[in-house]
PDB file of C-alpha atoms in Angstrom:
ATOM      1  CA  MET M   1     -19.225 -25.719 -26.814  1.00 52.00           C
ATOM      2  CA  GLY M   2     -18.740 -22.971 -29.015  1.00 61.00           C
ATOM      3  CA  LEU M   3     -21.197 -20.108 -29.972  1.00 70.00           C
ATOM      4  CA  ALA M   4     -23.152 -21.885 -32.935  1.00 72.00           C
ATOM      5  CA  GLU M   5     -24.403 -24.148 -30.103  1.00 73.00           C
ATOM      6  CA  ASN M   6     -28.187 -24.328 -28.557  1.00 79.00           C
ATOM      7  CA  LYS M   7     -27.932 -22.547 -25.596  1.00 76.00           C
ATOM      8  CA  VAL M   8     -29.216 -24.727 -22.271  1.00 74.00           C
ATOM      9  CA  LYS M   9     -31.337 -23.228 -20.477  1.00 74.00           C
ATOM     10  CA  GLN M  10     -30.496 -22.811 -16.238  1.00 70.00           C
ATOM     11  CA  ARG M  11     -33.687 -24.250 -14.609  1.00 73.00           C
ATOM     12  CA  LEU M  12     -34.231 -22.217 -11.307  1.00 71.00           C
ATOM     13  CA  SER M  13     -34.519 -23.678  -8.103  1.00 75.00           C
ATOM     14  CA  ALA M  14     -37.961 -24.167  -5.912  1.00 79.00           C
ATOM     15  CA  ASP M  15     -36.750 -21.195  -3.919  1.00 78.00           C
ATOM     16  CA  PRO M  16     -35.674 -18.674  -6.540  1.00 71.00           C
ATOM     17  CA  ASN M  17     -35.185 -15.891  -4.525  1.00 70.00           C
ATOM     18  CA  ASN M  18     -33.180 -17.698  -2.159  1.00 71.00           C
ATOM     19  CA  LEU M  19     -35.992 -17.104   0.869  1.00 75.00           C
ATOM     20  CA  HIS M  20     -34.902 -19.893   2.749  1.00 79.00           C
ATOM     21  CA  TRP M  21     -31.047 -18.468   3.165  1.00 75.00           C
ATOM     22  CA  SER M  22     -32.239 -15.355   4.187  1.00 74.00           C
ATOM     23  CA  ASN M  23     -34.462 -16.262   6.697  1.00 80.00           C
ATOM     24  CA  ASP M  24     -32.240 -18.288   8.643  1.00 84.00           C
ATOM     25  CA  GLN M  25     -31.181 -16.770  11.824  1.00 86.00           C
ATOM     26  CA  THR M  26     -28.277 -19.511  12.400  1.00 90.00           C
ATOM     27  CA  LYS M  27     -25.687 -17.352  10.032  1.00 88.00           C
ATOM     28  CA  PHE M  28     -22.758 -15.508  11.215  1.00 91.00           C
ATOM     29  CA  GLY M  29     -24.224 -11.989   9.593  1.00 87.00           C
ATOM     30  CA  PHE M  30     -27.238 -12.693  11.029  1.00 87.00           C
ATOM     31  CA  ARG M  31     -26.243 -13.158  14.735  1.00 91.00           C
ATOM     32  CA  MET M  32     -23.352 -10.476  14.008  1.00 91.00           C
ATOM     33  CA  LEU M  33     -26.021  -7.701  12.870  1.00 88.00           C
ATOM     34  CA  GLN M  34     -28.365  -8.656  16.166  1.00 89.00           C
ATOM     35  CA  LYS M  35     -25.238  -8.168  18.356  1.00 92.00           C
ATOM     36  CA  MET M  36     -24.540  -4.647  16.915  1.00 89.00           C
ATOM     37  CA  GLY M  37     -28.571  -3.699  17.837  1.00 88.00           C
ATOM     38  CA  TRP M  38     -29.990  -4.475  14.313  1.00 86.00           C
ATOM     39  CA  ALA M  39     -33.649  -6.186  14.274  1.00 87.00           C
ATOM     40  CA  PRO M  40     -35.155  -7.998  11.535  1.00 84.00           C
ATOM     41  CA  GLY M  41     -37.544  -5.421   9.840  1.00 85.00           C
ATOM     42  CA  LYS M  42     -35.189  -2.463  10.378  1.00 88.00           C
ATOM     43  CA  GLY M  43     -33.293  -0.798   7.738  1.00 88.00           C
ATOM     44  CA  LEU M  44     -29.529  -1.026   7.466  1.00 85.00           C
ATOM     45  CA  GLY M  45     -27.383   2.616   9.041  1.00 85.00           C
ATOM     46  CA  VAL M  46     -27.215   4.947  11.222  1.00 86.00           C
ATOM     47  CA  ASN M  47     -30.614   6.131  10.612  1.00 89.00           C
ATOM     48  CA  GLU M  48     -32.133   2.691   9.855  1.00 86.00           C
ATOM     49  CA  ASP M  49     -33.322   4.062   6.528  1.00 87.00           C
ATOM     50  CA  GLY M  50     -31.263   1.275   4.329  1.00 87.00           C
ATOM     51  CA  ASN M  51     -31.966  -1.692   2.774  1.00 85.00           C
ATOM     52  CA  LYS M  52     -34.617  -3.738   4.976  1.00 83.00           C
ATOM     53  CA  GLU M  53     -34.231  -6.856   2.773  1.00 79.00           C
ATOM     54  CA  HIS M  54     -31.603  -8.882   1.172  1.00 74.00           C
ATOM     55  CA  VAL M  55     -29.936  -8.755  -2.340  1.00 75.00           C
ATOM     56  CA  LYS M  56     -32.552 -10.181  -4.729  1.00 72.00           C
ATOM     57  CA  ILE M  57     -31.134 -12.045  -8.115  1.00 70.00           C
ATOM     58  CA  ARG M  58     -32.084 -12.215 -11.138  1.00 73.00           C
ATOM     59  CA  LEU M  59     -31.402 -14.247 -14.093  1.00 73.00           C
ATOM     60  CA  LYS M  60     -29.986 -12.687 -17.526  1.00 74.00           C
ATOM     61  CA  GLU M  61     -31.625 -14.285 -20.373  1.00 73.00           C
ATOM     62  CA  ASP M  62     -30.190 -12.242 -22.847  1.00 75.00           C
ATOM     63  CA  THR M  63     -26.561 -12.013 -24.414  1.00 77.00           C
ATOM     64  CA  LEU M  64     -26.064  -8.292 -23.867  1.00 77.00           C
ATOM     65  CA  GLY M  65     -23.711  -6.924 -21.965  1.00 76.00           C
ATOM     66  CA  LEU M  66     -24.468  -5.588 -18.373  1.00 75.00           C
ATOM     67  CA  GLY M  67     -26.307  -2.388 -18.251  1.00 73.00           C
ATOM     68  CA  ALA M  68     -27.218  -3.017 -21.862  1.00 75.00           C
ATOM     69  CA  ASN M  69     -30.977  -3.031 -23.244  1.00 75.00           C
ATOM     70  CA  LYS M  70     -32.200  -3.678 -27.064  1.00 74.00           C
ATOM     71  CA  LYS M  71     -32.658  -0.431 -27.603  1.00 72.00           C
ATOM     72  CA  THR M  72     -28.944   0.563 -27.164  1.00 68.00           C
ATOM     73  CA  THR M  73     -27.745  -2.002 -29.019  1.00 66.00           C
ATOM     74  CA  GLU M  74     -29.730  -2.035 -31.815  1.00 67.00           C
ATOM     75  CA  ASN M  75     -28.862   1.864 -32.841  1.00 67.00           C
ATOM     76  CA  TRP M  76     -25.093   1.439 -32.607  1.00 64.00           C
ATOM     77  CA  LEU M  77     -24.317   2.938 -36.040  1.00 68.00           C
ATOM     78  CA  GLY M  78     -25.784   6.012 -34.515  1.00 67.00           C
ATOM     79  CA  HIS M  79     -22.947   6.412 -32.120  1.00 67.00           C
ATOM     80  CA  THR M  80     -20.075   6.370 -34.930  1.00 76.00           C
ATOM     81  CA  ASP M  81     -20.364   9.981 -35.728  1.00 78.00           C
ATOM     82  CA  ALA M  82     -19.583  10.770 -32.342  1.00 78.00           C
ATOM     83  CA  PHE M  83     -16.742   8.366 -31.542  1.00 80.00           C
ATOM     84  CA  SER M  84     -15.170   9.835 -34.788  1.00 84.00           C
ATOM     85  CA  GLN M  85     -15.496  13.158 -33.992  1.00 85.00           C
ATOM     86  CA  LEU M  86     -13.836  12.765 -30.485  1.00 85.00           C
ATOM     87  CA  LEU M  87     -11.159  10.648 -32.110  1.00 86.00           C
ATOM     88  CA  ALA M  88     -10.452  13.488 -34.843  1.00 88.00           C
ATOM     89  CA  ASN M  89     -10.481  15.838 -31.420  1.00 88.00           C
ATOM     90  CA  LEU M  90      -8.415  13.695 -29.484  1.00 87.00           C
ATOM     91  CA  ASN M  91      -5.711  13.481 -32.645  1.00 86.00           C
ATOM     92  CA  SER M  92      -5.581  17.559 -33.063  1.00 85.00           C
ATOM     93  CA  GLN M  93      -4.893  17.892 -29.339  1.00 82.00           C
ATOM     94  CA  SER M  94      -1.869  15.355 -29.471  1.00 77.00           C
ATOM     95  CA  ASP M  95      -0.342  17.324 -32.853  1.00 76.00           C
ATOM     96  CA  GLU M  96      -0.816  19.990 -30.836  1.00 76.00           C
ATOM     97  CA  SER M  97       0.938  18.912 -27.692  1.00 75.00           C
ATOM     98  CA  ARG M  98       3.849  17.383 -29.576  1.00 74.00           C
ATOM     99  CA  SER M  99       4.499  20.502 -31.100  1.00 73.00           C
ATOM    100  CA  GLN M 100       4.507  22.235 -27.468  1.00 74.00           C
ATOM    101  CA  GLN M 101       6.643  19.204 -26.614  1.00 74.00           C
ATOM    102  CA  THR M 102       9.198  19.671 -29.177  1.00 74.00           C
ATOM    103  CA  ASP M 103       9.605  23.295 -28.516  1.00 74.00           C
ATOM    104  CA  GLU M 104       9.837  22.520 -24.531  1.00 74.00           C
ATOM    105  CA  ALA M 105      12.505  19.799 -25.425  1.00 73.00           C
ATOM    106  CA  SER M 106      14.824  22.294 -27.291  1.00 72.00           C
ATOM    107  CA  GLU M 107      14.259  25.082 -24.546  1.00 76.00           C
ATOM    108  CA  GLU M 108      15.427  22.408 -21.939  1.00 75.00           C
ATOM    109  CA  LYS M 109      18.735  21.520 -23.913  1.00 73.00           C
ATOM    110  CA  LYS M 110      19.551  25.482 -24.184  1.00 72.00           C
ATOM    111  CA  ASP M 111      18.934  25.656 -20.117  1.00 72.00           C
ATOM    112  CA  SER M 112      20.722  22.642 -19.170  1.00 70.00           C
ATOM    113  CA  LYS M 113      23.938  23.672 -21.079  1.00 66.00           C
ATOM    114  CA  LYS M 114      23.681  26.939 -19.274  1.00 66.00           C
ATOM    115  CA  LYS M 115      23.049  24.925 -16.171  1.00 65.00           C
ATOM    116  CA  ARG M 116      26.205  22.549 -17.179  1.00 64.00           C
ATOM    117  CA  LYS M 117      28.411  25.884 -17.280  1.00 60.00           C
ATOM    118  CA  ARG M 118      27.186  27.061 -13.873  1.00 60.00           C
ATOM    119  CA  SER M 119      27.195  23.777 -12.123  1.00 58.00           C
ATOM    120  CA  SER M 120      30.996  23.687 -12.791  1.00 57.00           C
ATOM    121  CA  CYS M 121      31.703  26.172 -10.575  1.00 59.00           C
ATOM    122  CA  ASP M 122      28.661  24.244  -7.958  1.00 62.00           C
ATOM    123  CA  ASP M 123      30.495  21.102  -8.422  1.00 67.00           C
ATOM    124  CA  LYS M 124      33.586  22.302  -6.650  1.00 71.00           C
ATOM    125  CA  ASP M 125      31.353  23.381  -3.587  1.00 77.00           C
ATOM    126  CA  GLU M 126      29.331  19.971  -3.522  1.00 79.00           C
ATOM    127  CA  ALA M 127      32.861  18.466  -3.547  1.00 81.00           C
ATOM    128  CA  ASP M 128      33.753  20.758  -0.850  1.00 84.00           C
ATOM    129  CA  MET M 129      30.620  20.298   1.348  1.00 87.00           C
ATOM    130  CA  LYS M 130      30.793  16.546   0.658  1.00 87.00           C
ATOM    131  CA  ALA M 131      34.229  16.273   2.299  1.00 88.00           C
ATOM    132  CA  LYS M 132      33.319  18.203   5.222  1.00 90.00           C
ATOM    133  CA  LYS M 133      30.073  15.900   5.814  1.00 91.00           C
ATOM    134  CA  LYS M 134      32.121  12.807   5.753  1.00 92.00           C
ATOM    135  CA  GLU M 135      34.985  14.304   7.762  1.00 92.00           C
ATOM    136  CA  LYS M 136      31.889  15.266  10.986  1.00 92.00           C
ATOM    137  CA  LYS M 137      30.654  11.588  10.417  1.00 92.00           C
ATOM    138  CA  GLU M 138      34.031  10.067  11.023  1.00 93.00           C
ATOM    139  CA  LYS M 139      34.761  12.053  13.849  1.00 93.00           C
ATOM    140  CA  LYS M 140      31.232  11.330  14.994  1.00 93.00           C
ATOM    141  CA  GLU M 141      31.920   7.124  14.688  1.00 94.00           C
ATOM    142  CA  LYS M 142      35.725   8.119  16.165  1.00 93.00           C
ATOM    143  CA  LYS M 143      34.123   9.363  19.259  1.00 93.00           C
ATOM    144  CA  GLU M 144      31.198   6.637  19.580  1.00 93.00           C
ATOM    145  CA  LYS M 145      33.699   4.127  19.640  1.00 93.00           C
ATOM    146  CA  LYS M 146      35.705   5.976  22.151  1.00 93.00           C
ATOM    147  CA  GLU M 147      33.038   6.210  24.038  1.00 93.00           C
ATOM    148  CA  LYS M 148      32.224   2.303  23.826  1.00 91.00           C
ATOM    149  CA  LYS M 149      35.926   1.138  24.782  1.00 92.00           C
ATOM    150  CA  GLU M 150      35.676   3.000  28.248  1.00 92.00           C
ATOM    151  CA  LYS M 151      32.169   1.844  28.826  1.00 91.00           C
ATOM    152  CA  LYS M 152      33.959  -1.713  28.240  1.00 90.00           C
ATOM    153  CA  HIS M 153      36.751  -0.406  30.276  1.00 90.00           C
ATOM    154  CA  LYS M 154      34.773   0.334  33.144  1.00 90.00           C
ATOM    155  CA  LYS M 155      32.485  -2.825  33.204  1.00 89.00           C
ATOM    156  CA  LYS M 156      35.766  -4.769  33.314  1.00 90.00           C
ATOM    157  CA  ASP M 157      37.005  -2.794  36.119  1.00 90.00           C
ATOM    158  CA  LYS M 158      33.902  -2.925  38.051  1.00 88.00           C
ATOM    159  CA  LYS M 159      33.960  -6.779  37.199  1.00 87.00           C
ATOM    160  CA  ASP M 160      37.464  -7.451  38.182  1.00 88.00           C
ATOM    161  CA  LYS M 161      37.134  -5.244  41.628  1.00 85.00           C
ATOM    162  CA  GLU M 162      33.897  -7.824  42.153  1.00 85.00           C
ATOM    163  CA  GLU M 163      35.864 -11.115  41.665  1.00 83.00           C
ATOM    164  CA  ALA M 164      38.971  -9.812  43.849  1.00 80.00           C
ATOM    165  CA  SER M 165      36.743  -8.542  47.214  1.00 77.00           C
ATOM    166  CA  GLN M 166      34.859 -12.193  46.469  1.00 75.00           C
ATOM    167  CA  GLN M 167      38.203 -14.007  46.554  1.00 73.00           C
ATOM    168  CA  ALA M 168      39.632 -11.690  49.747  1.00 68.00           C
ATOM    169  CA  VAL M 169      36.033 -13.005  51.751  1.00 64.00           C
ATOM    170  CA  THR M 170      37.222 -16.707  50.750  1.00 63.00           C
ATOM    171  CA  GLU M 171      40.602 -16.667  51.855  1.00 65.00           C
ATOM    172  CA  GLN M 172      40.060 -14.966  55.164  1.00 63.00           C
ATOM    173  CA  ALA M 173      37.736 -17.576  56.173  1.00 57.00           C
ATOM    174  CA  PRO M 174      39.264 -21.266  55.407  1.00 60.00           C
ATOM    175  CA  THR M 175      36.661 -24.025  54.708  1.00 62.00           C
ATOM    176  CA  VAL M 176      35.948 -26.842  56.704  1.00 64.00           C
ATOM    177  CA  LEU M 177      34.866 -30.074  55.313  1.00 66.00           C
ATOM    178  CA  ARG M 178      32.821 -32.434  57.471  1.00 68.00           C
ATOM    179  CA  ASN M 179      32.700 -36.179  56.672  1.00 68.00           C
ATOM    180  CA  ALA M 180      28.856 -37.218  58.338  1.00 55.00           C
TER     181      ALA M 180
END
């Protein structure tokens, strides 16, 4: 099963263009297209100018890559000069970008030192802001808890009143049990 082994050619079936499959009107896709307004012989698309036939298969008998032909593969050395020149251009650009990056990095370090000096004052302001936000959040949570408790008490009071009224009704009317 290696590369040095003789190739076994594939035999094509009696229907190499798969016409039996394409003419089969019981297939799901065919029925779906018909429901959408398509008819055999019409093209696909809004203007019905698209493909009118199914995609045909073709056996690829060479070992070249997809899209390659013998003209391009025989002259592969002719492309090495252009490839070498491209690599040289990319390498020179990367060297320039490295030097620019080192310059930018040194500038960023200087800027960060200045920002650190400024940020010591800003840190105090940020801490004050965080403390205020935290206080507001705590107040809001306390208020929500208080409202929930009040709602619970109101429901409980209402339920107690209903139970009391039901007890009063049952106490007024004595129950009489009869044996049948």
